[in-house]
Amino acid sequence: MLPRYTRPQMAAIWAPANRFRIWFEIEAHACDAMAELGIVPEEAAQAIWEGGRKAMDALKADPDGNVEKIDAIERVTKHDVIAFLTWLGEFIGPSSRFVHQGMTSSDVLDTSFAVQLTEAADILLADLDRLLAALKKRALEHKDTLTIGRSHGIHAEPTTFGVKLAGHFAAFTRNRARLVAARAEIATCAISGPVGTFANVDPRIEEHVAAKLGLAVEPVSTQVIPRDRHAAFFAALAVTAASVENLATEIRHLQRTEVREAEEFFSAGQKGSSSMPHKRNPVLTENLTGLSRVVRSAVVPALENVTLWHERDISHSSAERYIAPDATVTLDFALNRLASVVEQLVVYGERMKGNLDSLGGLVFSQRVLLALTQKGMSREDSYAAVQRNAMDAWRGNASFLALCRADKEIRQFLSDDELVALFDMGYHTKHVDTIFGRVFG
């Protein structure tokens, strides 16, 4: 996690102190369930909570110092959960012998990981809500702002800038739904003991811990929670990141000097170049393009983590220690940066209209083609006639309408009034309300 691209709230989820807090709560809730089942004395469960709270207070007061104590124990034990339990036991006292009864390390690690991922998902969902609100506001603002639609980067037919933004709104709405589903899928608890058979830990203990942590029970944990769940989670993050890059790339293209239809907000005192004072570079959206690649890089290790030896190995563990903080922290930052870009995006409607008109009406070529076929001209002949005049207009010889008016073959089928009517911009925007109704309801 690079501080440059890290927001504190998301970083706190992956801080060691938060991880150890969750570990303690898992162990303490499990002890409560064991006490209810008569496996451990009730006073021991109470002592575990009391001592554990003292440990958590100490951890909160001096996180670095206490994390270092746990790390020092781990350097001897070579086992992180044992190191934590040893440190925790110093605060609990004799009743610490009842902690972790019948459980295995993965019960703590995987359940804790599920809690962290759901906490991260909640932040990301809030980020998406901010971005969606910004996209909706700007889409409605520019619902009727005419612009040119491009295919292959070349002028195609007219659209509106609002329709463009509505498309991105729809994509991020789908991303939000994917993340909601991924959160639900990852929010599972496994307290099933070695190889997941519940031989030494009653299934009711798992049910109790799951309920306390707001998780579902993992049907078959095998000792670890199946990693297809995690793969789906990181895939949802990756698709969201791809949508971030898609919108960022659109803005970057629109900001090119030759296009200049929209641009990132350029603040007072901002400098675009160390050498060229005139530069106004799309640095934020270029940054978002790079950050999106980082998020997507988590997908391959997440998919490869699905394959583990038999009931469990830890080949997944080292990869997850990297990809979980990095992917969630980076996407959190990217979504907030993109929301800010959209909120402050400078839109040049007149420039959009100027670019739209720059090729002398070529954007109406399909309308002329269709009108000719409706009047009885074959599609092949219609295409040839329209393209012939379109290429002349492309070379700047005259406007497309003027060339069509002078074309004897076209005039055999279309009158002057009929031709002029085909160059009506409103024809291309007549269903914008329908599109907005589908997207925004």
Coordinates of C-alpha atoms in Angstrom, one line a residue:
M1 CA 0.0 0.0 0.0
L2 CA 1.6 3.3 -1.2
P3 CA 0.6 6.2 1.1
R4 CA 0.2 8.3 -2.1
Y5 CA -2.7 6.2 -3.2
T6 CA -4.1 5.2 0.2
R7 CA -7.1 6.6 2.1
P8 CA -7.0 6.1 5.9
Q9 CA -10.4 4.4 6.3
M10 CA -9.5 1.6 3.9
A11 CA -5.9 1.3 5.2
A12 CA -7.2 0.9 8.7
I13 CA -9.0 -2.4 7.7
W14 CA -5.7 -4.0 6.8
A15 CA -3.7 -2.6 9.8
P16 CA -2.3 -5.3 12.1
A17 CA -4.2 -3.9 15.1
N18 CA -7.5 -4.4 13.3
R19 CA -6.6 -7.9 12.2
F20 CA -5.7 -8.8 15.8
R21 CA -8.9 -7.2 17.1
I22 CA -10.9 -9.5 14.8
W23 CA -8.9 -12.5 15.8
F24 CA -9.7 -11.9 19.4
E25 CA -13.4 -11.4 18.8
I26 CA -13.5 -14.7 16.9
E27 CA -11.8 -16.5 19.7
A28 CA -14.0 -14.8 22.4
H29 CA -17.3 -15.5 20.6
A30 CA -16.2 -19.1 20.1
C31 CA -15.5 -19.4 23.9
D32 CA -19.0 -18.0 24.6
A33 CA -20.5 -20.7 22.5
M34 CA -18.4 -23.3 24.2
A35 CA -19.5 -22.1 27.6
E36 CA -23.1 -22.4 26.5
L37 CA -22.4 -26.0 25.4
G38 CA -20.6 -26.8 28.7
I39 CA -17.2 -27.2 27.0
V40 CA -15.5 -24.4 29.0
P41 CA -16.5 -22.9 32.3
E42 CA -18.7 -19.8 32.0
E43 CA -16.3 -17.8 34.3
A44 CA -13.5 -18.7 31.9
A45 CA -15.4 -17.2 28.9
Q46 CA -16.0 -14.1 31.0
A47 CA -12.3 -13.9 31.9
I48 CA -11.4 -14.2 28.3
W49 CA -13.5 -11.2 27.4
E50 CA -12.2 -9.2 30.3
G51 CA -8.5 -10.0 29.6
G52 CA -9.0 -9.7 25.9
R53 CA -10.5 -6.2 26.2
K54 CA -7.4 -5.2 28.2
A55 CA -5.3 -6.5 25.4
M56 CA -7.3 -4.6 22.9
D57 CA -7.0 -1.4 24.9
A58 CA -3.2 -1.9 25.1
L59 CA -3.1 -2.5 21.3
K60 CA -5.1 0.6 20.7
A61 CA -3.0 2.7 23.0
D62 CA 0.3 1.5 21.6
P63 CA -0.3 -0.4 18.3
D64 CA 3.3 -0.3 17.1
G65 CA 4.7 -1.5 20.4
N66 CA 2.3 -4.4 20.9
V67 CA 2.4 -5.5 17.3
E68 CA 6.2 -5.6 17.7
K69 CA 5.7 -7.8 20.8
I70 CA 3.6 -10.2 18.7
D71 CA 6.1 -10.2 15.9
A72 CA 8.9 -10.9 18.3
I73 CA 7.0 -14.0 19.5
E74 CA 6.4 -15.1 15.9
R75 CA 10.1 -14.9 15.1
V76 CA 10.5 -17.7 17.6
T77 CA 7.3 -19.7 17.0
K78 CA 7.3 -19.2 13.2
H79 CA 3.5 -19.1 13.5
D80 CA 1.4 -16.0 13.5
V81 CA -1.7 -17.3 15.2
I82 CA 0.3 -19.0 18.0
A83 CA 2.3 -15.8 18.5
F84 CA -1.0 -13.8 18.9
L85 CA -2.5 -16.3 21.3
T86 CA 0.7 -16.3 23.4
W87 CA 0.6 -12.5 23.6
L88 CA -3.2 -12.6 24.3
G89 CA -2.7 -15.1 27.1
E90 CA -0.6 -12.8 29.0
F91 CA -3.6 -10.5 29.5
I92 CA -6.1 -13.3 30.2
G93 CA -4.2 -15.4 32.6
P94 CA -5.0 -19.0 33.5
S95 CA -8.3 -19.0 31.6
S96 CA -6.3 -18.6 28.4
R97 CA -6.0 -22.4 28.3
F98 CA -9.6 -22.5 27.1
V99 CA -8.9 -20.2 24.1
H100 CA -8.8 -21.9 20.7
Q101 CA -10.3 -25.1 22.0
G102 CA -10.7 -27.6 19.1
M103 CA -10.0 -24.9 16.5
T104 CA -7.3 -24.6 13.9
S105 CA -5.5 -21.5 12.6
S106 CA -7.5 -21.3 9.4
D107 CA -10.7 -21.0 11.5
V108 CA -9.3 -17.7 12.7
L109 CA -7.4 -16.6 9.6
D110 CA -10.2 -17.3 7.1
T111 CA -13.0 -16.0 9.2
S112 CA -11.0 -12.8 9.9
F113 CA -10.2 -12.4 6.3
A114 CA -13.9 -12.6 5.5
V115 CA -14.6 -9.8 7.9
Q116 CA -11.9 -7.6 6.5
L117 CA -13.1 -8.2 2.9
T118 CA -16.7 -7.4 3.8
E119 CA -15.6 -4.2 5.6
A120 CA -13.6 -3.3 2.5
A121 CA -16.6 -4.0 0.3
D122 CA -18.8 -1.7 2.3
I123 CA -16.3 1.2 1.8
L124 CA -16.1 0.4 -2.0
L125 CA -19.9 0.4 -2.2
A126 CA -20.0 3.8 -0.6
D127 CA -17.4 4.9 -3.1
L128 CA -19.5 3.6 -6.0
D129 CA -22.5 5.5 -4.6
R130 CA -20.6 8.7 -4.7
L131 CA -19.4 8.1 -8.3
L132 CA -22.9 7.1 -9.4
A133 CA -24.4 10.3 -7.9
A134 CA -21.8 12.4 -9.8
L135 CA -22.4 10.6 -13.1
K136 CA -26.2 10.9 -12.8
K137 CA -26.0 14.6 -12.0
R138 CA -23.7 15.3 -15.0
A139 CA -25.6 13.1 -17.3
L140 CA -28.9 14.9 -16.5
E141 CA -27.0 18.2 -16.9
H142 CA -25.9 17.3 -20.4
K143 CA -28.8 15.1 -21.5
D144 CA -29.3 17.4 -24.6
T145 CA -25.7 18.5 -25.1
L146 CA -25.0 17.5 -28.7
T147 CA -21.7 15.8 -29.5
I148 CA -20.3 13.4 -32.1
G149 CA -20.3 9.7 -31.4
R150 CA -17.1 8.0 -32.6
S151 CA -16.4 4.5 -33.7
H152 CA -12.8 3.5 -34.3
G153 CA -12.0 7.1 -33.1
I154 CA -13.7 8.4 -36.3
H155 CA -16.8 10.5 -36.5
A156 CA -19.9 8.3 -36.7
E157 CA -23.3 9.8 -35.8
P158 CA -24.6 12.4 -33.4
T159 CA -25.3 11.6 -29.8
T160 CA -25.4 13.6 -26.6
F161 CA -22.8 13.9 -23.9
G162 CA -25.5 13.0 -21.4
V163 CA -26.0 9.7 -23.2
K164 CA -22.3 9.0 -23.0
L165 CA -22.3 9.5 -19.3
A166 CA -25.5 7.5 -18.9
G167 CA -23.7 4.5 -20.4
H168 CA -21.0 4.8 -17.8
F169 CA -23.6 5.2 -15.1
A170 CA -25.2 1.9 -16.2
A171 CA -21.8 0.2 -16.2
F172 CA -21.1 1.3 -12.6
T173 CA -24.6 0.3 -11.6
R174 CA -23.8 -3.2 -12.8
N175 CA -20.4 -3.1 -11.0
R176 CA -22.2 -2.2 -7.8
A177 CA -24.5 -5.2 -8.2
R178 CA -21.5 -7.4 -8.8
L179 CA -19.8 -6.1 -5.7
V180 CA -22.9 -6.7 -3.6
A181 CA -23.0 -10.3 -4.8
A182 CA -19.3 -10.7 -4.2
R183 CA -19.6 -9.3 -0.7
A184 CA -22.4 -11.8 0.1
E185 CA -20.3 -14.7 -1.3
I186 CA -17.2 -13.8 0.6
A187 CA -19.0 -13.2 3.9
T188 CA -18.7 -16.7 5.3
C189 CA -17.4 -18.1 8.6
A190 CA -15.5 -21.3 9.1
I191 CA -15.0 -22.7 12.6
S192 CA -14.7 -26.4 11.7
G193 CA -11.3 -27.5 13.1
P194 CA -8.7 -29.6 11.3
V195 CA -9.7 -30.7 7.8
G196 CA -13.2 -29.2 8.5
T197 CA -14.8 -32.2 10.1
F198 CA -15.9 -30.5 13.4
A199 CA -14.4 -33.4 15.3
N200 CA -13.2 -31.2 18.1
V201 CA -15.4 -28.2 17.7
D202 CA -19.2 -28.4 17.6
P203 CA -20.9 -26.9 14.5
R204 CA -23.0 -24.8 16.8
I205 CA -19.9 -22.9 17.8
E206 CA -19.4 -21.9 14.1
E207 CA -23.1 -20.8 13.9
H208 CA -22.7 -18.6 17.0
V209 CA -19.5 -16.9 15.8
A210 CA -21.0 -16.4 12.3
A211 CA -24.1 -14.7 13.7
K212 CA -22.0 -12.5 15.9
L213 CA -19.8 -11.4 13.1
G214 CA -22.6 -10.9 10.5
L215 CA -21.4 -13.8 8.4
A216 CA -23.0 -16.9 6.8
V217 CA -21.8 -20.4 7.7
E218 CA -19.5 -22.0 5.2
P219 CA -21.2 -25.3 4.2
V220 CA -18.0 -27.2 3.6
S221 CA -14.8 -25.5 4.6
T222 CA -12.3 -28.5 4.4
Q223 CA -10.2 -26.5 6.9
V224 CA -10.1 -23.4 4.6
I225 CA -12.9 -21.4 3.1
P226 CA -13.0 -22.4 -0.6
R227 CA -11.0 -19.9 -2.7
D228 CA -13.4 -19.7 -5.6
R229 CA -15.3 -17.2 -3.3
H230 CA -12.2 -15.0 -3.1
A231 CA -11.6 -15.3 -6.9
A232 CA -15.1 -14.0 -7.6
F233 CA -14.5 -11.1 -5.2
F234 CA -11.3 -10.0 -6.8
A235 CA -12.9 -10.5 -10.3
A236 CA -15.6 -8.1 -9.2
L237 CA -13.0 -5.5 -8.2
A238 CA -11.2 -6.0 -11.5
V239 CA -14.3 -5.5 -13.7
T240 CA -15.0 -2.3 -11.7
A241 CA -11.4 -1.2 -12.3
A242 CA -11.8 -1.8 -16.0
S243 CA -14.9 0.4 -16.0
V244 CA -12.8 3.1 -14.2
E245 CA -10.2 2.9 -17.0
N246 CA -12.9 3.0 -19.6
L247 CA -14.3 6.3 -18.4
A248 CA -10.9 7.7 -17.7
T249 CA -9.8 6.9 -21.3
E250 CA -12.8 8.6 -22.7
I251 CA -12.0 11.7 -20.8
R252 CA -8.4 11.6 -21.9
H253 CA -9.4 11.4 -25.5
L254 CA -11.9 14.3 -25.1
Q255 CA -9.1 16.4 -23.6
R256 CA -6.7 16.0 -26.5
T257 CA -5.9 19.4 -28.0
E258 CA -7.4 18.5 -31.3
V259 CA -10.7 17.5 -29.7
R260 CA -10.9 19.7 -26.6
E261 CA -14.5 18.8 -25.8
A262 CA -14.0 18.2 -22.1
E263 CA -11.1 18.3 -19.6
E264 CA -10.2 17.7 -16.1
F265 CA -10.5 20.7 -13.8
F266 CA -7.3 22.7 -13.8
S267 CA -6.9 24.4 -10.4
A268 CA -5.3 27.8 -9.7
G269 CA -1.6 27.3 -9.3
Q270 CA -1.5 23.9 -10.9
K271 CA 1.4 23.3 -13.3
G272 CA 1.1 20.9 -16.3
S273 CA 4.7 20.6 -17.2
S274 CA 8.1 21.4 -15.8
S275 CA 9.2 22.8 -19.2
M276 CA 6.1 24.0 -21.1
P277 CA 3.9 26.5 -19.2
H278 CA 1.0 26.0 -21.6
K279 CA 0.4 22.4 -20.8
R280 CA -2.9 21.2 -19.2
N281 CA -2.4 17.4 -19.1
P282 CA -5.0 14.8 -18.1
V283 CA -2.9 13.6 -15.3
L284 CA -5.7 12.4 -13.0
T285 CA -7.3 10.1 -15.7
E286 CA -3.9 8.9 -16.8
N287 CA -3.2 8.0 -13.2
L288 CA -6.6 6.2 -13.0
T289 CA -5.6 4.1 -16.0
G290 CA -2.5 2.9 -14.2
L291 CA -4.2 2.3 -10.9
S292 CA -6.8 0.2 -12.7
R293 CA -4.1 -2.1 -14.1
V294 CA -2.9 -2.6 -10.5
V295 CA -6.3 -3.7 -9.3
R296 CA -6.8 -6.1 -12.3
S297 CA -3.4 -7.7 -11.5
A298 CA -5.0 -9.3 -8.5
V299 CA -7.2 -11.6 -10.6
V300 CA -4.6 -14.1 -11.7
P301 CA -3.2 -14.9 -8.2
A302 CA -6.8 -15.0 -6.9
L303 CA -7.8 -17.5 -9.6
E304 CA -4.6 -19.6 -9.0
N305 CA -5.4 -19.7 -5.3
V306 CA -8.5 -21.7 -5.9
T307 CA -6.3 -24.8 -6.4
L308 CA -5.0 -26.1 -3.1
W309 CA -3.5 -29.4 -2.0
H310 CA -6.2 -31.7 -0.6
E311 CA -8.0 -30.1 2.4
R312 CA -5.5 -27.3 2.8
D313 CA -2.1 -25.8 2.1
I314 CA -1.0 -22.2 2.5
S315 CA 0.2 -21.4 -1.0
H316 CA -2.7 -18.9 -1.2
S317 CA -1.8 -17.1 2.0
S318 CA 1.3 -15.1 0.8
A319 CA -0.5 -13.9 -2.3
E320 CA -3.6 -12.8 -0.4
R321 CA -1.4 -10.8 2.0
Y322 CA -0.4 -8.7 -1.0
I323 CA -3.5 -8.6 -3.2
A324 CA -6.2 -8.0 -0.6
P325 CA -4.8 -4.7 0.8
D326 CA -3.4 -3.5 -2.5
A327 CA -6.5 -4.2 -4.6
T328 CA -9.0 -2.8 -2.2
V329 CA -7.0 0.3 -1.2
T330 CA -6.1 1.1 -4.8
L331 CA -9.7 0.7 -6.0
D332 CA -11.0 2.8 -3.1
F333 CA -8.6 5.6 -4.1
A334 CA -9.4 5.3 -7.8
L335 CA -13.2 5.4 -7.3
N336 CA -12.9 8.6 -5.2
R337 CA -10.5 10.2 -7.6
L338 CA -12.8 9.4 -10.5
A339 CA -15.8 10.7 -8.7
S340 CA -14.0 14.0 -8.1
V341 CA -13.0 14.1 -11.8
V342 CA -16.6 13.7 -12.9
E343 CA -17.9 16.2 -10.3
Q344 CA -15.5 18.9 -11.6
L345 CA -15.3 17.9 -15.2
V346 CA -15.2 21.0 -17.5
V347 CA -17.5 20.4 -20.5
Y348 CA -17.2 22.5 -23.7
G349 CA -20.6 22.2 -25.4
E350 CA -19.8 24.7 -28.1
R351 CA -16.6 22.8 -29.0
M352 CA -18.6 19.6 -29.2
K353 CA -21.1 21.2 -31.6
G354 CA -18.2 22.6 -33.7
N355 CA -16.6 19.2 -34.0
L356 CA -19.9 17.7 -34.8
D357 CA -20.3 20.1 -37.7
S358 CA -16.7 20.0 -38.8
L359 CA -17.1 17.5 -41.6
G360 CA -19.9 19.4 -43.4
G361 CA -22.8 17.1 -42.5
L362 CA -21.2 13.7 -43.2
V363 CA -22.8 12.4 -40.0
F364 CA -26.1 12.3 -41.9
S365 CA -24.8 9.8 -44.5
Q366 CA -26.9 6.9 -43.2
R367 CA -30.1 9.0 -43.3
V368 CA -29.6 9.7 -46.9
L369 CA -28.7 6.1 -47.6
L370 CA -31.9 4.9 -45.9
A371 CA -34.1 7.5 -47.6
L372 CA -32.8 6.4 -51.0
T373 CA -33.6 2.8 -50.4
Q374 CA -37.1 3.7 -49.1
K375 CA -37.6 5.6 -52.4
G376 CA -36.8 2.6 -54.5
M377 CA -33.1 2.8 -55.1
S378 CA -31.2 -0.5 -54.5
R379 CA -29.0 -0.6 -51.4
E380 CA -25.9 -1.1 -53.5
D381 CA -26.6 1.9 -55.7
S382 CA -27.6 4.0 -52.7
Y383 CA -24.4 3.2 -50.9
A384 CA -22.3 4.0 -53.9
A385 CA -24.1 7.3 -54.5
V386 CA -23.9 8.4 -50.9
Q387 CA -20.3 7.3 -50.5
R388 CA -19.2 9.1 -53.6
N389 CA -20.5 12.4 -52.3
A390 CA -19.3 11.7 -48.8
M391 CA -15.7 11.2 -49.9
D392 CA -15.9 14.5 -51.8
A393 CA -17.1 16.2 -48.6
W394 CA -14.4 14.4 -46.6
R395 CA -11.8 16.0 -48.9
G396 CA -13.3 19.4 -48.2
N397 CA -14.7 20.0 -51.7
A398 CA -18.1 21.1 -50.5
S399 CA -20.6 20.4 -47.8
F400 CA -22.3 16.9 -47.9
L401 CA -25.7 18.5 -48.4
A402 CA -24.5 20.7 -51.3
L403 CA -23.0 17.7 -53.0
C404 CA -26.1 15.6 -52.6
R405 CA -28.2 18.4 -54.0
A406 CA -26.0 18.5 -57.1
D407 CA -26.0 14.8 -57.6
K408 CA -28.4 14.0 -60.4
E409 CA -28.7 10.3 -59.4
I410 CA -29.8 11.2 -55.9
R411 CA -32.1 14.0 -57.1
Q412 CA -34.1 11.4 -59.1
F413 CA -35.3 10.0 -55.8
L414 CA -35.2 12.9 -53.3
S415 CA -36.5 16.4 -53.7
D416 CA -34.6 19.4 -52.2
D417 CA -37.0 19.7 -49.3
E418 CA -36.7 16.0 -48.6
L419 CA -32.9 16.2 -48.6
V420 CA -32.8 19.2 -46.3
A421 CA -35.1 17.4 -43.9
L422 CA -32.7 14.5 -43.7
F423 CA -30.1 16.8 -42.1
D424 CA -32.1 17.4 -38.9
M425 CA -30.1 16.9 -35.8
G426 CA -33.2 16.2 -33.7
Y427 CA -33.7 13.0 -35.6
H428 CA -30.7 11.5 -33.7
T429 CA -31.8 12.6 -30.3
K430 CA -35.5 11.7 -30.4
H431 CA -35.1 8.7 -28.1
V432 CA -32.7 10.2 -25.6
D433 CA -35.6 10.3 -23.0
T434 CA -36.2 6.6 -23.6
I435 CA -32.6 5.8 -22.9
F436 CA -32.6 8.0 -19.8
G437 CA -35.8 6.4 -18.6
R438 CA -34.2 2.9 -18.9
V439 CA -31.0 4.0 -17.1
F440 CA -32.3 6.3 -14.4
G441 CA -35.9 5.1 -14.1

